[in-house]
């Protein structure tokens, strides 16, 4: 493992450390459930985008090592998404199934968010080298679903924003960019 | 309702001193945090600043009429939606700490027989201040119980004498990007504007607040004068008012203009009208872990539901 690999872990864990630090230093939020929900959601999306940026970084910018960051960044992103969903389900709604279903049925931002998370679950579970070998060519096809999950998560972020969608639009632009940079014209049409 | 004697209202200089104290302790906290971050041993020996003699925040009552306890002073004064200072609710208190709310003038004009401009001191002297403990329900799904001081808006309106053509009241916040830096953000159409139907404005529950917890209103809570309409979502309760204008036409509020499908003119708290983002069926009382059911008209239905007899409240959200 190189030093740059360690940096990836430090960066990815920083949001978690920040929350713990705030708790320990008494800088608790006045509405902590909302704050944790927002921070975990933000971190999930930022890390998933970072994961998607690894391939263009490798192929276009020539950062060869980035190929090795894709998986850990994606898994960290999923980890924050899991925390995000658990806070919503277990803490915010006290695992009240009927209340959660009522919200889900009524709010489009929740529907797309739940869809994005549902797609990520099998991808995270099959992220190991063993599963990669086992699924062979299917693995690659299956993991392209992340190109759907991340845009759905971005739509989720846009729809949950209160009027000011500037940050969410920035995320959407970055998503569009890292997805576009996978198209053959930008990668020299190298087929693998 | 207990009146707050004038002698108990915090003098301006004292309350500014308090802001300064908060700022300096905030800096200390940051320094301490930096020390911890650098791995230095904790230093409890750091001398504690002497606290100036500021009267502790206090209210005559301890709960609302339903028995729900007051939200603590620190939460009420550190969790504020006031985009004129910051879009981060927990950053508004610091961003607004230097805001000086005096001198301050409020103009009452439009369709009235007696248009007048009042200095804030005039309003404090002319109208007896009383404590009102109200629930505040934000459209974002959180709520508080706040002991306000203020006076019913109808008393001010009675002095102005609205004409027969007046049907609505339009309120405007100070527009001064120098003092309210959030107003430099072109995303919103400043200044903040809100409106009430005249009968809503004349309802005895509707007050102009000048303080809370026995203290002069702090900038983050809308100093020196704000509206409080407890049966409507919090954004109706416009802060730092400079103008109260009686109109014939229904005013368009900042939020109506900004997102018309989400925010209507009435904005009555209504668990039956869904919002695309936040639950309006339930809410989180600040300081509590579990959600509560949101009450129609925020629990004031017995007092105000008759104002809307025959109206479709789903269409008039």
PDB file of C-alpha atoms in Angstrom, chain A residues 21 25 27-35 38 91-94 103 106-109 158-166, chain B residues 33 36 74-75 78-79 81 83 87 89-90 140 142 185 187-188 255 258 263 274-279 282 284 286 289 291:
ATOM      1  CA  UNK A  21     -15.044  15.179  17.341  1.00  0.00           C
ATOM      2  CA  UNK A  25     -16.000  18.652  22.211  1.00  0.00           C
ATOM      3  CA  UNK A  27     -20.349  21.021  19.699  1.00  0.00           C
ATOM      4  CA  UNK A  28     -23.529  19.029  19.388  1.00  0.00           C
ATOM      5  CA  UNK A  29     -26.028  20.138  16.854  1.00  0.00           C
ATOM      6  CA  UNK A  30     -29.300  21.516  18.143  1.00  0.00           C
ATOM      7  CA  UNK A  31     -31.135  19.276  15.684  1.00  0.00           C
ATOM      8  CA  UNK A  32     -28.620  16.412  15.604  1.00  0.00           C
ATOM      9  CA  UNK A  33     -30.703  13.892  13.680  1.00  0.00           C
ATOM     10  CA  UNK A  34     -31.119  16.310  10.792  1.00  0.00           C
ATOM     11  CA  UNK A  35     -27.452  17.297  10.893  1.00  0.00           C
ATOM     12  CA  UNK A  38     -27.406  15.698   5.946  1.00  0.00           C
ATOM     13  CA  UNK A  91     -33.470   7.077  14.646  1.00  0.00           C
ATOM     14  CA  UNK A  92     -35.592   9.602  12.741  1.00  0.00           C
ATOM     15  CA  UNK A  93     -38.612   7.355  12.186  1.00  0.00           C
ATOM     16  CA  UNK A  94     -37.957   4.916  15.070  1.00  0.00           C
ATOM     17  CA  UNK A 103     -43.532   9.222   3.600  1.00  0.00           C
ATOM     18  CA  UNK A 106     -45.742  10.758  -0.815  1.00  0.00           C
ATOM     19  CA  UNK A 107     -42.260  12.115  -1.489  1.00  0.00           C
ATOM     20  CA  UNK A 108     -40.472  11.728  -4.785  1.00  0.00           C
ATOM     21  CA  UNK A 109     -37.078  12.607  -3.315  1.00  0.00           C
ATOM     22  CA  UNK A 158     -31.679  18.175  -5.834  1.00  0.00           C
ATOM     23  CA  UNK A 159     -35.240  17.341  -4.786  1.00  0.00           C
ATOM     24  CA  UNK A 160     -34.498  17.533  -1.074  1.00  0.00           C
ATOM     25  CA  UNK A 161     -32.818  20.948  -1.341  1.00  0.00           C
ATOM     26  CA  UNK A 162     -34.842  23.897  -0.079  1.00  0.00           C
ATOM     27  CA  UNK A 163     -35.031  26.295  -2.990  1.00  0.00           C
ATOM     28  CA  UNK A 164     -31.269  26.806  -3.104  1.00  0.00           C
ATOM     29  CA  UNK A 165     -30.149  23.923  -5.330  1.00  0.00           C
ATOM     30  CA  UNK A 166     -26.751  25.348  -6.216  1.00  0.00           C
TER      31      UNK A 166
ATOM     32  CA  UNK B  33     -10.470  22.757  20.147  1.00  0.00           C
ATOM     33  CA  UNK B  36      -7.027  19.200  21.379  1.00  0.00           C
ATOM     34  CA  UNK B  74     -29.728  28.284  23.880  1.00  0.00           C
ATOM     35  CA  UNK B  75     -31.653  26.326  21.273  1.00  0.00           C
ATOM     36  CA  UNK B  78     -28.853  29.275  18.193  1.00  0.00           C
ATOM     37  CA  UNK B  79     -31.127  27.505  15.722  1.00  0.00           C
ATOM     38  CA  UNK B  81     -33.812  30.344   9.880  1.00  0.00           C
ATOM     39  CA  UNK B  83     -31.207  33.787   5.436  1.00  0.00           C
ATOM     40  CA  UNK B  87     -28.465  29.785   5.336  1.00  0.00           C
ATOM     41  CA  UNK B  89     -29.444  27.632  10.998  1.00  0.00           C
ATOM     42  CA  UNK B  90     -26.650  27.062  13.486  1.00  0.00           C
ATOM     43  CA  UNK B 140     -38.907  21.988   7.783  1.00  0.00           C
ATOM     44  CA  UNK B 142     -39.044  20.889  13.583  1.00  0.00           C
ATOM     45  CA  UNK B 185     -26.964  36.602  -2.389  1.00  0.00           C
ATOM     46  CA  UNK B 187     -30.563  33.740  -5.374  1.00  0.00           C
ATOM     47  CA  UNK B 188     -33.492  35.315  -3.505  1.00  0.00           C
ATOM     48  CA  UNK B 255     -41.339  32.237  -0.499  1.00  0.00           C
ATOM     49  CA  UNK B 258     -39.471  31.651  -4.886  1.00  0.00           C
ATOM     50  CA  UNK B 263     -45.430  27.749  -0.258  1.00  0.00           C
ATOM     51  CA  UNK B 274     -48.061  17.253   2.218  1.00  0.00           C
ATOM     52  CA  UNK B 275     -44.850  19.038   1.340  1.00  0.00           C
ATOM     53  CA  UNK B 276     -42.449  17.542  -1.244  1.00  0.00           C
ATOM     54  CA  UNK B 277     -39.625  17.332   1.293  1.00  0.00           C
ATOM     55  CA  UNK B 278     -40.529  17.477   4.928  1.00  0.00           C
ATOM     56  CA  UNK B 279     -43.149  15.523   6.797  1.00  0.00           C
ATOM     57  CA  UNK B 282     -45.162  14.690  12.152  1.00  0.00           C
ATOM     58  CA  UNK B 284     -39.507  16.864  15.840  1.00  0.00           C
ATOM     59  CA  UNK B 286     -36.147  20.446  19.373  1.00  0.00           C
ATOM     60  CA  UNK B 289     -35.675  12.249  20.046  1.00  0.00           C
ATOM     61  CA  UNK B 291     -41.386  12.587  16.406  1.00  0.00           C
TER      62      UNK B 291
END
